[in-house]
CSV table of C-alpha atoms in Angstrom, one decimal:
chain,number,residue,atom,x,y,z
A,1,UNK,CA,-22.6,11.1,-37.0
A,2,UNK,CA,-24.2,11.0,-40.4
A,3,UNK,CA,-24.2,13.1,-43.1
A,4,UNK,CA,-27.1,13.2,-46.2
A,5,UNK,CA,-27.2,15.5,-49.3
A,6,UNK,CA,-30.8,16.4,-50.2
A,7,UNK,CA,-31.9,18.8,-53.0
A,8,UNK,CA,-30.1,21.9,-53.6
A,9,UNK,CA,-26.8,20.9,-52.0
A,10,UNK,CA,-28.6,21.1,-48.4
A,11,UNK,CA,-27.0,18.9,-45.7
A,12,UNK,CA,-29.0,17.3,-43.3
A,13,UNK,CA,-26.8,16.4,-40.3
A,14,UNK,CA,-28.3,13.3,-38.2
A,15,UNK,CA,-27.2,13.0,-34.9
A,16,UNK,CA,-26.7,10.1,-32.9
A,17,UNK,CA,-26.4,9.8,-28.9
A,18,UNK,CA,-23.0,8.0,-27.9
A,19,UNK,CA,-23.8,6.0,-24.8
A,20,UNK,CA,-20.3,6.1,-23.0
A,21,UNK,CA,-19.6,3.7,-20.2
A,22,UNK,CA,-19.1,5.7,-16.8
A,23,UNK,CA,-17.8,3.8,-13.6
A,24,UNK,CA,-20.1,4.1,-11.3
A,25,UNK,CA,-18.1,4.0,-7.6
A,26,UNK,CA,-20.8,1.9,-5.1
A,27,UNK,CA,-18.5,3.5,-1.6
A,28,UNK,CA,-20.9,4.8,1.3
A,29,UNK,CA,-21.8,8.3,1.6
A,30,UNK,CA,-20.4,7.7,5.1
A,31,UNK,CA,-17.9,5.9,6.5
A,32,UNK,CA,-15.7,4.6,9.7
A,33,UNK,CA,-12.7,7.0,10.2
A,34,UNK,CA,-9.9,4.7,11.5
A,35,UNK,CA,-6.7,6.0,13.6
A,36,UNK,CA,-6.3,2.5,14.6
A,37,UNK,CA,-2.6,1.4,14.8
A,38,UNK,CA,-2.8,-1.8,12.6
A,39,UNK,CA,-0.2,-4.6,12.3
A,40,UNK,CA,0.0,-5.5,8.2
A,41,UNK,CA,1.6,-8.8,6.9
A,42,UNK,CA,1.4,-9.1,3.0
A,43,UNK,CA,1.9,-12.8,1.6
A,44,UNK,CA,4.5,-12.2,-1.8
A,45,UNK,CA,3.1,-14.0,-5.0
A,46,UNK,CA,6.1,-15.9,-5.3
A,47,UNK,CA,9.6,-16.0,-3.3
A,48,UNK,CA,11.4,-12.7,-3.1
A,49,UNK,CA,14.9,-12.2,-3.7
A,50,UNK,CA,16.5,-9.5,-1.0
A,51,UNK,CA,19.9,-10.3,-1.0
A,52,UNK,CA,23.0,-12.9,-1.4
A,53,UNK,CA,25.9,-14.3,0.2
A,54,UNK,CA,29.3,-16.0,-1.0
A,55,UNK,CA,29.9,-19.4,-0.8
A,56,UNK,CA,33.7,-20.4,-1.3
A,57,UNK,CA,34.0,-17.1,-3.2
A,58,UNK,CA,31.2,-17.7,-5.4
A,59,UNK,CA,28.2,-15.6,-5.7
A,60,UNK,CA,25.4,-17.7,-7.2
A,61,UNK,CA,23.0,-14.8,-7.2
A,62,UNK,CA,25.4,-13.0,-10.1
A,63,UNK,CA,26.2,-16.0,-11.7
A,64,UNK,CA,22.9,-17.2,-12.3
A,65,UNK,CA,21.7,-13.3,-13.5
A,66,UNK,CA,19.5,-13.0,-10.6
A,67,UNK,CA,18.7,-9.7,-9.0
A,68,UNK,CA,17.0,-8.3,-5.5
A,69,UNK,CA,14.0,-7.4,-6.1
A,70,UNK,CA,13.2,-10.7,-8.5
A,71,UNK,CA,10.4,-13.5,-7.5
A,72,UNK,CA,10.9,-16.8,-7.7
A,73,UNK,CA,7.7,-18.4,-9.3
A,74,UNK,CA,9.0,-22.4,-9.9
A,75,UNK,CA,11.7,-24.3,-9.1
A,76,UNK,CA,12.6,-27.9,-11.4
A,77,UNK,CA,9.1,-27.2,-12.4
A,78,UNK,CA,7.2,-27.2,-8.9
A,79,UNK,CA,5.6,-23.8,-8.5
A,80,UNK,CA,6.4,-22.4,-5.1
A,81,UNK,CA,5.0,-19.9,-2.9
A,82,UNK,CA,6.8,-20.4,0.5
A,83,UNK,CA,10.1,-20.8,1.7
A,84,UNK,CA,9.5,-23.8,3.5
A,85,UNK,CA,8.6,-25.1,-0.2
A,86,UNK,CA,11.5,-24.0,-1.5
A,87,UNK,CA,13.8,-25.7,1.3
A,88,UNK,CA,11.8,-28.8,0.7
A,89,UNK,CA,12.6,-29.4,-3.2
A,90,UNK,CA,16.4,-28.6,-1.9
A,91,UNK,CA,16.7,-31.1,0.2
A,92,UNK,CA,14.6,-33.8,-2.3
A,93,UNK,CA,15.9,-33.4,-5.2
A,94,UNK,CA,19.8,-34.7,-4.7
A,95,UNK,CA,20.9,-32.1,-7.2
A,96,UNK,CA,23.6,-29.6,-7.7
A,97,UNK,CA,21.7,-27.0,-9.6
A,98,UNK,CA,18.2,-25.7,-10.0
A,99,UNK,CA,15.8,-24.7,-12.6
A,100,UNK,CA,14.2,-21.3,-11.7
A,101,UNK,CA,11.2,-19.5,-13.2
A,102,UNK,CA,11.6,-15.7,-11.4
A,103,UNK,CA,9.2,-13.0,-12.5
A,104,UNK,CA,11.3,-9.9,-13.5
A,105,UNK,CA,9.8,-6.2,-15.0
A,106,UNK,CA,6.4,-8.5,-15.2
A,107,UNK,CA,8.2,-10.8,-17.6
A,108,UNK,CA,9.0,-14.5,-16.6
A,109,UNK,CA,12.2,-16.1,-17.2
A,110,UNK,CA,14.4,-18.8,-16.6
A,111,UNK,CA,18.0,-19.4,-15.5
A,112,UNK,CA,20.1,-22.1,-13.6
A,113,UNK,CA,21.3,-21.8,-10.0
A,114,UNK,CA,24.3,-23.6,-9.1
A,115,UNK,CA,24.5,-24.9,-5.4
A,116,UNK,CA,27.6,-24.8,-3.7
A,117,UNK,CA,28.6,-27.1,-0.6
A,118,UNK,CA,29.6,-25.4,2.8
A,119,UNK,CA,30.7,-27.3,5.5
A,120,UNK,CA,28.6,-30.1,4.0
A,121,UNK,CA,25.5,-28.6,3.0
A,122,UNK,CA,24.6,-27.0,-0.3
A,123,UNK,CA,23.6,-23.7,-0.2
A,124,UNK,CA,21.7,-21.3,-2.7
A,125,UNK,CA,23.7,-18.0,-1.7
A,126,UNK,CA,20.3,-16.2,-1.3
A,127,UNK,CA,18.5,-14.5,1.1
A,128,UNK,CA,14.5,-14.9,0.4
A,129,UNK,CA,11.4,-14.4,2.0
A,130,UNK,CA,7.5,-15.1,1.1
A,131,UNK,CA,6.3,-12.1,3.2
A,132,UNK,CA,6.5,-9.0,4.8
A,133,UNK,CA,4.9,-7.4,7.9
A,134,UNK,CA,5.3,-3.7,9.3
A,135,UNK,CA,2.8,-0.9,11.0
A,136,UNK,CA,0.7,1.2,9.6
A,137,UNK,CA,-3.0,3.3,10.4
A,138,UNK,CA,-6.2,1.9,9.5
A,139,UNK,CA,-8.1,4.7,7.4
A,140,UNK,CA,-11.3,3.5,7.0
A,141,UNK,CA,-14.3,1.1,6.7
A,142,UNK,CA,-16.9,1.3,4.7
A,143,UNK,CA,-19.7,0.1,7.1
A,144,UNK,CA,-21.6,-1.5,4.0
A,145,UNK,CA,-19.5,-3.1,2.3
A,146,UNK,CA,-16.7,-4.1,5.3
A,147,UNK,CA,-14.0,-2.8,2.2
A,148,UNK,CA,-11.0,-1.3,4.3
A,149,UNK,CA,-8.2,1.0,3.6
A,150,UNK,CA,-4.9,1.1,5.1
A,151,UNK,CA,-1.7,3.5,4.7
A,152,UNK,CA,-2.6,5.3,1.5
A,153,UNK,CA,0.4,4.3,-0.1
A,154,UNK,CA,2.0,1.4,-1.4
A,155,UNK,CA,4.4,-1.1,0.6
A,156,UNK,CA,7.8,-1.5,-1.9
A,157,UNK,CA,10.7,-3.3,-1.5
A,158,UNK,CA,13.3,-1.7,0.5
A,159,UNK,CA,16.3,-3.4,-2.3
A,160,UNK,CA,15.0,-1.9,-5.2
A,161,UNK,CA,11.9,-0.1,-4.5
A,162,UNK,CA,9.3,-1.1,-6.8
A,163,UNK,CA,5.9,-2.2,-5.4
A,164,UNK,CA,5.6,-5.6,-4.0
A,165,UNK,CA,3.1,-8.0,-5.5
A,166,UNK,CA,1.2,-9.6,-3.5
A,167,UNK,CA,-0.6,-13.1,-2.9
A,168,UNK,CA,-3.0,-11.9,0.0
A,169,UNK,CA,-2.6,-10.8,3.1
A,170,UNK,CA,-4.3,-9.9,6.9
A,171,UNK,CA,-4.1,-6.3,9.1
A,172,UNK,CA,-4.2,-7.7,13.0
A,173,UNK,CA,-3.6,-6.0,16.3
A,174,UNK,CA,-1.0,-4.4,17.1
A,175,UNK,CA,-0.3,-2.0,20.5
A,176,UNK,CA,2.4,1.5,20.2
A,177,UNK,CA,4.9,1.0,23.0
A,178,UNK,CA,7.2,4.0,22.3
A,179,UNK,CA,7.8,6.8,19.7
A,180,UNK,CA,11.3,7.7,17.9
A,181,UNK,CA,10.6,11.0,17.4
A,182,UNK,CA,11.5,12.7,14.1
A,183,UNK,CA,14.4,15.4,13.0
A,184,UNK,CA,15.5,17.3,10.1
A,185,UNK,CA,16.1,14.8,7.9
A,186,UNK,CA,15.1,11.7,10.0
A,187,UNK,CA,11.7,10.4,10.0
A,188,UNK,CA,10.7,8.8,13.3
A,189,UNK,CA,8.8,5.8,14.1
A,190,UNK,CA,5.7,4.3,15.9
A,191,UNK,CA,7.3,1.2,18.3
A,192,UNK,CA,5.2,-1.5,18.2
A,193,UNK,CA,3.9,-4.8,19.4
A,194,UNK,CA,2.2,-7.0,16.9
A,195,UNK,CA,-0.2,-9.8,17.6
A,196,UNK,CA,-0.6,-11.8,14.3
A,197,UNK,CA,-3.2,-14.2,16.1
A,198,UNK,CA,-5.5,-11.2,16.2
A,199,UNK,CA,-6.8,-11.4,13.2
A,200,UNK,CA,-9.2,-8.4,11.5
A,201,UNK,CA,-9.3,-8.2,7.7
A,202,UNK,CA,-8.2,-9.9,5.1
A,203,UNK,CA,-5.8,-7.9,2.5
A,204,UNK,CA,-6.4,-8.3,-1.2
A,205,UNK,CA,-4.7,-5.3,-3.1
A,206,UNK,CA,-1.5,-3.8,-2.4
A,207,UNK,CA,-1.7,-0.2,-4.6
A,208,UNK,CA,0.2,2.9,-4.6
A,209,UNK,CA,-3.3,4.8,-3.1
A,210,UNK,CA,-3.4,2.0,-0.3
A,211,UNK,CA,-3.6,-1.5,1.2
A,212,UNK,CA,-7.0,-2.6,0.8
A,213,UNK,CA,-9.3,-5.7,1.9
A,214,UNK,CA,-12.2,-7.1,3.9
A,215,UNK,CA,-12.8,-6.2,7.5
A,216,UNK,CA,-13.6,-9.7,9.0
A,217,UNK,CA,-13.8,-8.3,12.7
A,218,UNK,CA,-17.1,-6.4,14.4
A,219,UNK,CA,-17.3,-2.7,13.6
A,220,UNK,CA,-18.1,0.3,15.3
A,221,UNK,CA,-20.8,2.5,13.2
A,222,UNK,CA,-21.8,4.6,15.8
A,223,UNK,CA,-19.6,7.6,15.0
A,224,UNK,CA,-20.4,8.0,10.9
A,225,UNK,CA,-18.0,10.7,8.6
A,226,UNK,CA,-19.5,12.2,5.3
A,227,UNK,CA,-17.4,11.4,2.6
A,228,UNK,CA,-15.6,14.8,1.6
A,229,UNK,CA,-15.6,15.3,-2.6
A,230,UNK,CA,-12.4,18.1,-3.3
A,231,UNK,CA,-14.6,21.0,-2.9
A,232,UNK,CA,-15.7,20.2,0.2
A,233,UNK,CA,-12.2,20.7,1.3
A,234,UNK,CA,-11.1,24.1,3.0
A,235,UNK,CA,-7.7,25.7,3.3
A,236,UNK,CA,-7.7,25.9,7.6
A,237,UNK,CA,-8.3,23.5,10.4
A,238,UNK,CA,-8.5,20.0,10.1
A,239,UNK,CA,-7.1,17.3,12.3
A,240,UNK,CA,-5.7,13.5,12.3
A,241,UNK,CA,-7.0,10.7,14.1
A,242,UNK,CA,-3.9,8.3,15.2
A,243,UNK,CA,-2.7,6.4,18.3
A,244,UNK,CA,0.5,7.5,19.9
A,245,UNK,CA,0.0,5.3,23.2
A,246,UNK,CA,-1.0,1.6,23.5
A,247,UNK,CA,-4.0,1.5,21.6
A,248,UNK,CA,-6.2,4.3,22.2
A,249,UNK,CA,-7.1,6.7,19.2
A,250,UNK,CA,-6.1,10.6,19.6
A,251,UNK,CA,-7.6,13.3,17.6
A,252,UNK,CA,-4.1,15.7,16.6
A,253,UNK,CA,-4.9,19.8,15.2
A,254,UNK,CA,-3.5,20.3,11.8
A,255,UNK,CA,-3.9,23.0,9.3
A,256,UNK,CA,-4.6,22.7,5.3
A,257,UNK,CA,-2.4,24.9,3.7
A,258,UNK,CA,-3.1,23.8,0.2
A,259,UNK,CA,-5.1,21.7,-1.8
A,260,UNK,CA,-3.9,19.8,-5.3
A,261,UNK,CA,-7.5,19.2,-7.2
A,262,UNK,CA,-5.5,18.3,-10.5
A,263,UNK,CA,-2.3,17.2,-11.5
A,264,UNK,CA,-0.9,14.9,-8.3
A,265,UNK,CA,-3.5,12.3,-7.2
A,266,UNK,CA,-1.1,10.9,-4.6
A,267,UNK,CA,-0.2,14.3,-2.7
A,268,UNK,CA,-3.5,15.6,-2.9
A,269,UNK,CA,-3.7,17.4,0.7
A,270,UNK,CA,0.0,19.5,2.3
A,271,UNK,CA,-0.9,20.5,6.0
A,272,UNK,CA,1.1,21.2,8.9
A,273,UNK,CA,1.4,20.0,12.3
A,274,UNK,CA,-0.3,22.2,14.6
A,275,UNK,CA,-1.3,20.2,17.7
A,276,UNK,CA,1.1,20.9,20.8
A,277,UNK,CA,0.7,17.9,22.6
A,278,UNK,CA,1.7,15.9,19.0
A,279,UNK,CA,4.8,17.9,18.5
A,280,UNK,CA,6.1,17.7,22.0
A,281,UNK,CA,5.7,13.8,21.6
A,282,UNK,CA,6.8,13.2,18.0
A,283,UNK,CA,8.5,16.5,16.5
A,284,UNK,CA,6.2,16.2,13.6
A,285,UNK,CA,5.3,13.1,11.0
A,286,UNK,CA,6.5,9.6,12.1
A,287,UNK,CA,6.6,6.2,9.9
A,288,UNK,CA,3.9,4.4,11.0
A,289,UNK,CA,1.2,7.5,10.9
A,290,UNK,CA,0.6,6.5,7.4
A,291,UNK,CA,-3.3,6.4,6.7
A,292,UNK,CA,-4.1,8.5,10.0
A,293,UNK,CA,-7.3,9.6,8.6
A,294,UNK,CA,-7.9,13.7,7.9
A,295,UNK,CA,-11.0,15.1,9.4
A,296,UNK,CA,-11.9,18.6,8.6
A,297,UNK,CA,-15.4,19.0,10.1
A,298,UNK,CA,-18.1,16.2,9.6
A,299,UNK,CA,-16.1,15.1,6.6
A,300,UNK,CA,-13.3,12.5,6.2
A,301,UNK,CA,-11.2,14.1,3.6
A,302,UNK,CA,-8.1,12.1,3.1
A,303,UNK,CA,-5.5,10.4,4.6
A,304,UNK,CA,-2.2,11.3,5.9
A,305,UNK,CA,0.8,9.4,3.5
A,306,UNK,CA,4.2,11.2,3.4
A,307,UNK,CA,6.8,13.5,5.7
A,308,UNK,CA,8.3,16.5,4.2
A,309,UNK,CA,12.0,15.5,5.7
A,310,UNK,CA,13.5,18.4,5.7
A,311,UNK,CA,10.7,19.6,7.9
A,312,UNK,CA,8.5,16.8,9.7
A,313,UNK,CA,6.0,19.2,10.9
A,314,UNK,CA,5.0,19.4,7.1
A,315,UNK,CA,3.5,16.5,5.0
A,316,UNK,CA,0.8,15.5,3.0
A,317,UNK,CA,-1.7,13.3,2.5
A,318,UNK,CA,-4.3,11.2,-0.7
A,319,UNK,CA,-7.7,12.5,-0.9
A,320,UNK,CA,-10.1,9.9,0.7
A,321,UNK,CA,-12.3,9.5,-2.5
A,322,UNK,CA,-9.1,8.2,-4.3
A,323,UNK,CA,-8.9,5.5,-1.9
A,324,UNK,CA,-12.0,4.6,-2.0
A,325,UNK,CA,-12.4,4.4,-5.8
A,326,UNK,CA,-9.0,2.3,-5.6
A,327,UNK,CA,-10.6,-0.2,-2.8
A,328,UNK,CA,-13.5,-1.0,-5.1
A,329,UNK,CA,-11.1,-1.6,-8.4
């Protein structure tokens, strides 16, 4: 804005337009609702720490100032990624200690880890792993751009419970062969069967809104949902689309009972569990429902993400625009 005297102490003000960058979201005004049971496997960017042993009464983990939860980046200077790496430059390099490079608090350090001989082999006194696989729902696809969403929430690690970082990842096949249903205080579970080899998208983004990617396999686009904006939403029926047998996708009555168009953009959605047939077979909200989509209507409006655990009929769920905007970051 700038400002001019002219004659008689007038002020001329001269305005100037502010061009401010907007993002500009490209998602489909229609997408593929999911319900799919989906097996995940997410690649770590590094080697993660889980947990340690003694050797002879040591505890290399402590002594060296490692933690759970920390990823190994190099070891004596060779970056590694796998575990089978890692065992590799053990075994070459005819040494009693190693030079490590672990990523901490998104800082990288550096600290020796001794080896210690058991029954004639040395041992590191850690338990690692370069990936992680579970269950979860497929949301959606977006049929133009083959962008997926999976789970609405983040995967952490179960040690310290911070968000995993990931190198990449796949979602494949996977088939329900049981539920655990849920109590008062006890989420249940989906039992599954994972086929790895069945390959169907390719994961690149492991974000507390979702697990998100590139659907490699043939979609479906006959059966098209609007994508719901908040208002569209309505306190009253809905339901969820998720498998509870094998591999065939159910649609489950719910009702909204509020919705959060503010503060929370995780717990967007509460709803209960109104669908018989779903409470006589799960008691409510089981682990591995994550991502069921939410269909009120002709809209897809979110996704379902967490259990109330004192009650498991309750939960809530992530509005589906906030996934979307998150796939396409």
């Amino acid at each position: 804005m700038f400002f001019k005297f002219l004659k008689k102490q007038t002020l001329t003000i001269l305005l100037t337009l502010l061009i401010i960058p907007q993002t500009i979201f490209a998602y489909s005004d229609e997408i593929i609702a999911g319900g799919d049971t989906v097996g995940i496997k997410l690649n770590t960017d590094g080697i993660l720490i889980v947990g340690s042993y003694e050797i002879n009464g040591h505890n290399p983990l402590i002594e060296a100032g490692l933690k759970s939860g920390d990823v190994i980046s190099q070891i004596n200077n060779n970056d590694v990624q796998t575990v089978e790496k890692m065992v590799e430059i053990i075994n070459s390099c005819n040494c009693k200690s190693l030079n490590i490079s672990y990523i901490r608090d998104e800082k990288t350090k550096n600290t020796t880890l001794d080896l210690y001989e058991d029954n004639g082999v040395l041992k590191t006194g850690l338990y690692v792993k370069d990936s992680i696989s579970g269950v979860g729902t497929l949301t959606f696809i977006d049929p133009n751009t083959n962008l997926f969403g999976v789970l609405g929430h983040e995967i952490v690690d179960t040690n310290t419970g911070e968000i995993i970082d990931i190198k990449d990842g796949t979602i494949f096949d996977s088939k329900i062969t049981g539920i655990t249903r849920s109590s008062k205080g006890n989420p249940g579970e989906k039992n599954a069967v994972l086929y790895s080899d069945k390959v169907n998208g390719e994961i690149y983004e492991n974000t507390n809104k979702g697990i998100f990617g590139k659907y490699t396999s043939e979609i479906d686009s006959s059966k098209l949902y609007k994508v719901a904006n908040i208002d569209d939403i309505k306190i009253g029926d809905a339901k969820i689309l998720t498998v509870l047998n094998g591999t065939e996708v159910g649609e489950f009555s719910i009702k909204i009972l509020s919705v959060n168009k503010t503060s929370n953009k995780l717990k967007n959605i509460e709803f209960e569990i109104t669908d018989k047939n779903l409470l006589d077979k799960t008691n409510g909200i089981v682990q591995g429902m994550s991502g069921s989509p939410i269909i009120q209507g002709d809209y897809i409006i979110g996704a379902v993400t967490h259990v109330v655990v004192e009650d498991p009929h309750r939960g809530y769920g992530i509005l589906i625009t906030n996934m979307l905007e998150e796939a396409e970051n």
